[in-house]
XYZ file of C-alpha atoms in Angstrom:
378
model
C 53.182 151.096 162.873
C 52.431 153.472 165.713
C 54.069 156.922 164.974
C 55.791 157.035 168.461
C 57.390 153.583 167.753
C 58.618 154.749 164.370
C 60.309 157.716 166.036
C 61.786 155.490 168.729
C 63.395 153.018 166.325
C 64.640 155.893 164.096
C 66.208 157.601 166.899
C 67.753 154.414 168.325
C 69.055 153.650 164.638
C 70.603 157.168 164.299
C 72.049 157.046 167.989
C 73.775 153.701 167.190
C 75.422 155.163 163.987
C 76.780 158.115 165.795
C 77.892 155.949 168.805
C 79.860 153.643 166.271
C 81.267 156.554 164.601
C 82.559 158.022 167.857
C 83.918 154.724 168.848
C 85.817 154.560 165.635
C 87.154 158.003 166.282
C 88.112 157.396 169.823
C 89.914 154.226 169.085
C 93.507 155.431 168.252
C 96.533 153.261 167.607
C 98.937 153.903 170.198
C 102.614 154.704 169.451
C 103.649 154.137 173.107
C 105.773 151.127 173.343
C 107.657 148.805 175.926
C 110.044 145.857 175.464
C 109.268 142.507 177.053
C 111.573 139.510 177.531
C 109.439 136.501 176.577
C 111.849 133.513 176.522
C 115.457 132.576 176.351
C 117.822 129.911 174.935
C 121.359 128.842 175.202
C 123.985 128.618 172.381
C 126.441 126.071 173.463
C 129.582 128.200 172.562
C 132.213 129.277 175.028
C 133.748 132.624 173.578
C 133.292 136.200 172.581
C 130.528 137.664 170.354
C 131.892 140.688 168.454
C 129.268 140.778 165.552
C 125.859 139.279 165.073
C 122.821 139.268 162.906
C 119.481 137.368 162.949
C 116.990 136.866 159.952
C 114.115 134.355 159.343
C 114.842 132.145 162.328
C 118.718 131.841 162.131
C 121.407 133.850 163.819
C 125.143 134.451 163.403
C 127.894 135.108 165.925
C 131.385 136.049 165.096
C 134.246 135.700 167.706
C 137.103 137.829 166.614
C 139.468 136.353 169.070
C 139.242 132.906 167.500
C 138.242 133.940 163.964
C 135.079 131.703 164.421
C 131.586 132.199 162.883
C 128.560 130.406 164.093
C 125.170 129.770 162.523
C 122.384 128.683 164.890
C 118.715 128.595 165.124
C 116.172 130.205 167.390
C 116.442 127.466 169.835
C 120.173 128.009 170.247
C 121.094 124.851 168.244
C 124.325 125.280 166.398
C 123.784 124.589 162.688
C 127.346 125.401 161.322
C 130.507 126.545 162.862
C 133.640 127.629 160.950
C 137.021 128.890 161.860
C 138.618 130.918 159.081
C 142.329 131.076 158.363
C 143.804 134.613 159.047
C 145.951 134.478 156.058
C 145.835 133.312 152.412
C 143.124 133.303 149.784
C 140.551 131.534 151.984
C 141.042 134.096 154.927
C 138.273 135.974 156.398
C 139.367 137.823 159.582
C 138.402 140.652 161.800
C 134.842 140.808 160.608
C 133.211 144.097 161.639
C 129.809 143.704 160.149
C 127.749 140.781 158.558
C 124.362 140.454 157.244
C 122.123 137.683 155.772
C 121.237 138.211 152.119
C 117.458 137.598 151.464
C 118.659 134.457 149.638
C 120.153 133.148 152.907
C 123.638 133.601 151.964
C 125.899 136.016 154.153
C 127.874 139.077 153.261
C 130.595 140.048 155.762
C 132.863 143.061 155.928
C 136.272 143.233 157.724
C 138.672 145.715 159.303
C 141.130 145.325 156.423
C 138.395 146.328 153.777
C 137.412 142.778 152.498
C 133.858 142.397 151.324
C 133.145 138.626 151.307
C 130.188 136.368 150.366
C 129.690 133.222 152.155
C 127.597 130.146 151.374
C 124.903 129.024 153.657
C 127.375 126.384 155.128
C 129.734 129.398 155.887
C 132.245 128.398 153.322
C 133.692 131.269 151.331
C 132.067 131.870 147.888
C 134.166 134.789 146.786
C 135.553 138.233 147.695
C 134.339 141.302 145.942
C 137.056 143.092 144.311
C 136.610 146.774 144.749
C 138.195 149.442 142.390
C 139.887 151.334 145.227
C 141.280 150.577 148.705
C 139.155 151.653 151.724
C 140.485 154.484 153.837
C 138.410 153.382 156.723
C 140.877 152.261 159.553
C 138.228 151.056 162.154
C 134.903 149.688 162.365
C 132.426 149.229 165.191
C 131.142 145.951 166.370
C 127.922 144.683 164.985
C 128.354 147.427 162.316
C 125.485 147.864 159.952
C 127.246 149.932 157.177
C 125.596 148.216 154.287
C 122.325 146.699 153.109
C 120.775 145.020 150.036
C 118.696 146.329 146.984
C 117.844 143.907 144.328
C 121.093 142.304 143.294
C 123.189 145.129 144.754
C 125.119 145.931 147.955
C 124.939 149.570 149.146
C 127.733 150.052 151.411
C 129.596 152.717 153.226
C 133.085 152.218 151.776
C 135.050 155.454 151.778
C 138.231 155.688 149.684
C 137.170 156.554 146.206
C 139.822 159.056 144.818
C 141.731 158.513 147.963
C 139.326 160.618 150.048
C 139.638 160.073 153.822
C 136.555 160.098 156.313
C 138.755 161.350 159.037
C 138.863 164.861 157.463
C 136.157 167.425 158.059
C 135.240 168.052 154.387
C 134.920 164.305 153.524
C 131.434 164.254 154.595
C 129.887 167.319 152.693
C 131.994 166.863 149.521
C 131.875 163.329 148.598
C 129.152 160.534 147.881
C 128.808 158.410 151.068
C 127.540 155.225 149.572
C 128.925 152.821 146.953
C 126.558 150.629 144.947
C 128.082 147.287 144.139
C 126.296 145.362 141.441
C 126.883 141.737 142.356
C 126.137 140.466 138.863
C 127.765 142.935 136.673
C 130.541 143.616 139.049
C 130.204 147.460 138.567
C 130.664 149.880 141.386
C 129.321 153.420 141.403
C 129.143 156.291 144.018
C 125.558 157.263 145.372
C 123.952 159.294 148.141
C 125.001 162.849 149.334
C 124.746 164.007 152.846
C 121.536 165.751 153.898
C 121.892 169.658 153.578
C 120.461 169.659 157.138
C 123.444 167.700 158.682
C 125.771 169.547 161.029
C 128.635 168.039 158.957
C 127.750 170.511 156.180
C 129.307 173.367 158.333
C 132.717 174.533 158.683
C 133.140 173.071 162.191
C 134.955 169.972 163.190
C 133.219 167.078 165.193
C 134.242 163.618 166.153
C 133.996 161.252 163.162
C 130.611 159.619 162.834
C 129.844 155.843 162.338
C 127.246 155.616 159.512
C 124.267 153.321 159.761
C 122.650 152.046 156.487
C 119.085 150.312 156.358
C 116.957 149.525 153.422
C 113.355 148.191 153.028
C 111.544 148.227 149.579
C 113.196 151.217 147.449
C 113.790 153.391 150.694
C 117.297 153.757 152.047
C 117.848 155.293 155.512
C 121.226 156.654 156.271
C 122.153 157.962 159.856
C 125.447 159.513 161.024
C 125.470 158.733 164.703
C 127.010 162.163 165.727
C 123.534 163.583 165.186
C 119.958 162.790 165.639
C 118.926 162.926 161.954
C 118.017 159.995 159.653
C 117.989 160.912 155.932
C 115.639 158.966 153.684
C 116.552 158.280 149.909
C 114.653 156.776 146.985
C 116.586 154.141 145.213
C 114.043 153.846 142.293
C 115.067 157.389 141.686
C 118.860 156.757 141.803
C 119.132 157.937 145.401
C 117.072 161.034 145.403
C 116.836 162.532 148.872
C 113.187 162.349 149.937
C 113.209 163.671 153.433
C 115.206 164.033 156.754
C 113.890 162.780 160.009
C 114.897 163.824 163.431
C 114.327 161.215 166.226
C 114.673 163.937 168.744
C 116.247 162.191 171.767
C 115.637 163.701 175.243
C 119.493 163.452 175.818
C 122.094 162.780 173.105
C 125.513 163.848 174.302
C 127.911 165.036 171.596
C 131.210 167.057 171.605
C 130.453 170.527 170.385
C 131.837 171.775 167.098
C 135.309 173.103 167.030
C 137.104 175.577 164.816
C 140.217 173.318 165.165
C 140.378 169.617 164.153
C 138.992 167.261 166.804
C 140.822 164.028 167.756
C 139.337 161.172 169.586
C 137.517 162.747 172.637
C 134.973 159.932 173.725
C 136.656 157.830 176.316
C 138.977 160.559 177.558
C 136.543 163.228 178.886
C 133.048 161.915 178.104
C 131.086 159.200 176.333
C 129.294 160.561 173.317
C 125.920 159.147 172.355
C 125.955 156.421 169.575
C 123.451 154.627 167.543
C 123.883 150.953 167.556
C 121.604 149.943 164.642
C 118.846 151.270 162.325
C 116.243 148.737 161.400
C 114.141 149.131 158.215
C 110.702 147.622 158.672
C 107.528 147.281 156.544
C 105.963 149.703 159.154
C 108.690 152.175 159.064
C 111.914 152.044 160.978
C 113.490 151.683 164.419
C 116.663 153.194 165.850
C 118.575 151.658 168.712
C 120.834 154.226 170.420
C 122.458 155.051 173.815
C 122.218 158.636 175.331
C 126.003 159.013 176.125
C 127.611 160.379 179.433
C 128.376 163.923 179.744
C 131.745 165.233 181.042
C 130.696 165.781 184.735
C 129.111 162.364 185.100
C 132.125 160.711 183.168
C 134.661 162.144 185.471
C 132.822 161.693 188.646
C 132.272 158.097 187.940
C 136.102 157.801 187.321
C 135.361 156.278 183.788
C 138.843 157.229 182.582
C 139.891 154.127 184.398
C 138.767 150.818 182.685
C 138.250 149.284 186.114
C 135.090 151.369 186.404
C 133.596 150.614 183.095
C 131.316 148.205 184.800
C 129.403 151.273 186.014
C 128.431 152.564 182.517
C 125.372 150.332 181.845
C 123.659 151.811 185.041
C 124.739 155.294 184.272
C 124.052 155.379 180.472
C 120.442 154.386 179.170
C 119.944 152.764 175.971
C 116.688 153.063 173.850
C 114.713 152.033 170.926
C 112.619 154.520 169.106
C 110.170 153.780 166.337
C 109.022 155.680 163.375
C 105.747 155.039 161.728
C 104.794 157.430 158.999
C 101.109 157.698 160.201
C 101.955 158.164 163.711
C 105.376 159.670 163.909
C 107.865 158.871 166.516
C 107.216 156.634 169.363
C 108.252 157.027 173.003
C 111.945 156.456 174.106
C 111.645 152.623 174.846
C 114.167 151.640 177.551
C 116.322 148.867 176.699
C 117.276 146.979 179.938
C 120.961 147.059 180.698
C 120.981 143.175 180.838
C 120.813 143.268 177.048
C 124.242 143.656 175.372
C 123.453 143.418 171.715
C 120.084 143.349 169.803
C 120.754 141.054 166.829
C 118.129 142.289 164.502
C 114.418 143.561 164.328
C 112.512 142.455 161.178
C 108.971 143.666 161.873
C 107.121 145.423 164.691
C 104.863 142.345 165.206
C 107.503 139.715 165.190
C 109.681 138.565 168.064
C 113.439 139.472 167.848
C 116.556 138.233 169.527
C 119.274 139.765 171.636
C 122.320 138.629 173.648
C 122.345 138.724 177.403
C 125.063 140.488 179.126
C 126.652 138.075 181.508
C 129.156 140.737 182.331
C 126.415 142.993 183.606
C 125.152 140.185 185.916
C 128.637 139.459 187.026
C 128.419 135.919 185.887
C 130.805 133.765 183.760
C 128.917 131.039 181.607
C 130.191 128.408 179.302
C 127.398 129.335 176.877
C 125.725 132.430 175.277
C 122.134 133.235 176.298
C 119.726 134.544 173.782
C 116.776 136.498 174.946
C 113.566 136.329 172.831
C 111.954 139.725 173.052
C 108.941 141.596 171.582
C 107.754 145.149 171.378
C 104.485 145.617 173.290
C 102.121 148.513 172.031
C 100.781 149.978 175.116
C 97.124 151.270 175.157
């Protein structure tokens, strides 16, 4: 072969290698996302939705006013409907949190401290007998204070030795999670607060609402009075691995006080809160709102319930995604037309939320589901 031709083909070969390598280096996976509504469906139910969950194509609604639980599919078709008695051995009332087990059965927690296991037809299988009474006297709607690991429930259930979560020292002096073995019936305390938490200080803050999420052997714990999410290894009996900070651009909180703090949010301001933490194969997602500071709260007249309709346009809600290889995503705006996100199981799967008819100023005789997806922007 002519020597010049050999040089040409050799140069072309090496240039192509370099070009491919450069292309591989330039191609970076983005951690910038947006939320898209891709479809909707109707659940033929006239009532309130106070708690929800969704997993593997099935969803749950609980209506606290009628004490009714609904099971439906992604098309909105009602599969089961159960109204529970409010008293007696079969009673299940004031559900605050509920989740599907991997088996398809359902675990619910109530405002009176019951932990109940329901069959797939929504009938009551049994109630878990805890060795002490909970000292928790309120529970947020759609509360995610528990999750599952093997045959166990790991739950925020304060009250061991009569300890009270409304006191400052509770958070730094006591285990925060109870591990309930569903087969053996044993209960043991686990998980200590991160040393980086502000609740380790001598100051008083508003009482946080914990969120618990588990994937594999990792447990994520978030107290929504701060922007920290602590990661624990359940294979090592809850050993603390790291503390993540999702660093919101705005996260309104009442400053620490030397004297005990009562209920501040709703009187002078609206503190930021997390709604859910979702543990995923790829990492985790936190859903939170930014809160409303004192000036904006008072200027909008939000002490008056008649003005609460203004809140969705004043206070932004966000998702933020953590992927170990990429870190935190952008703050992903959740449209105010969304009232509740029911669950997020995977970054690459669609998920479901409830439309806010109140925000639209409409009254419907059904509940509208939105099907959404997370779009990774390039």
